[in-house]
Amino acid sequence: MFKVGDKVAYPPHGVGVIESTEVRVVGGKEVTYYRITLLGKNMSILIPEVGLESSGVRPVLSEEEIEEVFSYLAEKPTNISEKWTIRHRLNVDRLKTGNIRELATVVRNLSYRSKDKELSYSEKRMFEEAFSKLAEEIALSLGEPVRKVKQRIRKILKEAQKS
């Protein structure tokens, strides 16, 4: 499945690198854990090998997937609800999936909406968190600085809003 050194995304917390595997005794049984050091968070987490798949841990995006995300960000969104409660619930549900396209949808839709109307405080926060997670994963995958990736995403979003 995964090996030490693999770059992974762990949707609730961001992206990181599998630093080691560790065996611990839990309830009298040996359990193997993956230690994932999270990018930019000065912390690591342990996830049991048996629960790794259900935890949502996945490999970071490939270059091809990144290009697909960039193309998707450049598309004009459709069906953005005017009602804050509906928009918020949909975006929260999207973020919970751990799916990169859903994450990109939140970034794109909130960015597009901010062009016409100021985002609420919670939407601004949601945008910043989603934007950072997206940029961090792309940066880790490409081996580029997060700052540079954020600039590229901002440029794509800005160009998309012109059309």
Coordinates of C-alpha atoms in Angstrom, one line a residue:
M1 CA 0.0 0.0 0.0
F2 CA 2.1 2.9 1.3
K3 CA 5.8 3.0 2.1
V4 CA 8.1 5.3 4.1
G5 CA 8.8 8.4 2.1
D6 CA 5.5 8.5 0.3
K7 CA 3.8 11.8 0.0
V8 CA 0.1 11.6 1.1
A9 CA -3.0 13.7 1.6
Y10 CA -5.0 13.2 4.8
P11 CA -8.1 15.3 4.2
P12 CA -8.9 16.3 7.7
H13 CA -5.4 17.7 8.3
G14 CA -3.7 18.4 5.0
V15 CA -0.7 16.8 3.4
G16 CA 2.5 15.1 4.6
V17 CA 5.1 12.4 4.3
I18 CA 5.0 8.9 5.7
E19 CA 8.1 9.1 8.0
S20 CA 8.0 5.6 9.5
T21 CA 6.0 2.6 10.4
E22 CA 5.8 1.6 14.1
V23 CA 4.5 -1.4 15.9
R24 CA 2.8 -0.9 19.2
V25 CA 1.0 -3.3 21.5
V26 CA -2.7 -2.4 21.9
G27 CA -5.0 -4.6 23.9
G28 CA -2.4 -7.3 23.9
K29 CA -2.0 -7.3 20.1
E30 CA 0.6 -5.9 17.9
V31 CA -0.7 -3.1 15.7
T32 CA 1.3 -1.5 12.9
Y33 CA 1.0 2.3 12.5
Y34 CA 2.0 4.8 9.9
R35 CA 3.6 8.0 11.2
I36 CA 2.7 10.9 8.9
T37 CA 4.5 14.2 9.4
L38 CA 2.2 17.0 8.3
L39 CA 3.5 19.8 6.1
G40 CA 3.8 23.1 7.8
K41 CA 2.1 22.0 11.0
N42 CA 5.0 20.8 13.2
M43 CA 3.1 17.7 14.1
S44 CA 2.8 14.1 13.1
I45 CA 0.0 11.7 13.4
L46 CA -0.2 7.9 13.8
I47 CA -2.8 6.0 11.8
P48 CA -3.2 2.2 12.2
E49 CA -2.4 0.3 9.0
V50 CA -5.8 -1.5 9.2
G51 CA -7.6 1.8 9.3
L52 CA -5.6 3.6 6.7
E53 CA -7.9 3.2 3.8
S54 CA -11.0 4.1 5.7
S55 CA -9.2 7.2 7.2
G56 CA -9.2 8.8 3.7
V57 CA -5.4 8.9 3.4
R58 CA -4.4 8.8 -0.3
P59 CA -1.4 9.5 -2.5
V60 CA -1.0 13.2 -3.4
L61 CA -2.0 14.3 -6.9
S62 CA 0.0 13.3 -9.9
E63 CA 1.1 16.0 -12.4
E64 CA -1.8 14.9 -14.7
E65 CA -4.3 15.3 -12.0
I66 CA -2.9 18.7 -11.0
E67 CA -3.4 19.9 -14.6
E68 CA -7.0 18.6 -14.5
V69 CA -7.5 20.6 -11.2
F70 CA -6.1 23.8 -12.8
S71 CA -8.4 23.3 -15.8
Y72 CA -11.4 22.8 -13.5
L73 CA -10.5 25.9 -11.5
A74 CA -10.6 27.9 -14.8
E75 CA -14.2 26.8 -15.6
K76 CA -17.1 29.0 -14.8
P77 CA -19.2 27.5 -11.9
T78 CA -22.8 26.7 -12.3
N79 CA -25.7 26.6 -9.9
I80 CA -24.3 28.5 -7.0
S81 CA -27.1 28.9 -4.5
E82 CA -28.0 32.5 -3.4
K83 CA -29.0 31.1 0.0
W84 CA -26.1 31.1 2.4
T85 CA -27.4 28.1 4.4
I86 CA -27.6 25.9 1.3
R87 CA -24.3 27.1 0.0
H88 CA -22.6 26.5 3.4
R89 CA -24.0 23.0 3.8
L90 CA -23.0 22.0 0.3
N91 CA -19.5 23.3 0.8
V92 CA -19.1 21.6 4.2
D93 CA -20.3 18.3 2.6
R94 CA -17.8 18.8 -0.2
L95 CA -14.9 19.3 2.1
K96 CA -15.8 16.2 4.2
T97 CA -15.4 14.0 1.1
G98 CA -11.7 14.4 0.9
N99 CA -12.1 14.4 -2.8
I100 CA -9.7 16.9 -4.6
R101 CA -12.3 17.9 -7.2
E102 CA -14.8 18.7 -4.4
L103 CA -12.1 20.8 -2.6
A104 CA -11.4 22.6 -5.9
T105 CA -15.1 23.2 -6.3
V106 CA -15.3 25.0 -3.0
V107 CA -12.3 27.1 -3.9
R108 CA -13.6 28.0 -7.4
N109 CA -17.2 28.7 -6.3
L110 CA -16.3 30.8 -3.3
S111 CA -13.7 32.7 -5.4
Y112 CA -16.2 33.3 -8.1
R113 CA -18.9 34.4 -5.6
S114 CA -16.5 36.9 -4.0
K115 CA -16.3 38.7 -7.3
D116 CA -19.9 39.9 -7.0
K117 CA -20.6 39.8 -3.3
E118 CA -18.5 39.9 -0.2
L119 CA -18.2 36.5 1.5
S120 CA -19.4 36.0 5.0
Y121 CA -16.8 35.5 7.7
S122 CA -17.4 31.7 7.7
E123 CA -17.2 31.6 3.9
K124 CA -13.9 33.6 3.9
R125 CA -12.5 31.2 6.5
M126 CA -13.7 28.2 4.5
F127 CA -12.2 29.6 1.3
E128 CA -8.8 30.2 3.0
E129 CA -8.7 26.7 4.5
A130 CA -9.7 25.0 1.2
F131 CA -7.4 27.2 -0.8
S132 CA -4.4 26.4 1.5
K133 CA -5.1 22.7 1.5
L134 CA -5.3 22.6 -2.3
A135 CA -2.1 24.7 -2.7
E136 CA -0.2 22.6 -0.1
E137 CA -1.1 19.3 -1.8
I138 CA -0.1 20.6 -5.2
A139 CA 3.1 22.1 -3.8
L140 CA 4.1 18.9 -2.1
S141 CA 3.4 16.9 -5.2
L142 CA 5.4 19.2 -7.5
G143 CA 8.1 20.0 -5.0
E144 CA 7.4 23.7 -5.4
P145 CA 7.0 26.4 -2.7
V146 CA 3.4 26.8 -1.4
R147 CA 3.7 30.5 -2.1
K148 CA 4.4 29.9 -5.8
V149 CA 1.5 27.5 -6.1
K150 CA -0.9 29.9 -4.4
Q151 CA 0.1 32.6 -6.9
R152 CA -0.6 30.3 -9.8
I153 CA -4.0 29.3 -8.4
R154 CA -4.9 33.0 -7.8
K155 CA -3.9 33.8 -11.4
I156 CA -6.1 31.0 -12.7
L157 CA -9.1 32.1 -10.6
K158 CA -8.6 35.8 -11.6
E159 CA -8.4 35.0 -15.3
A160 CA -11.5 32.8 -15.0
Q161 CA -13.5 35.6 -13.5
K162 CA -12.7 37.9 -16.4
S163 CA -14.7 35.8 -18.8

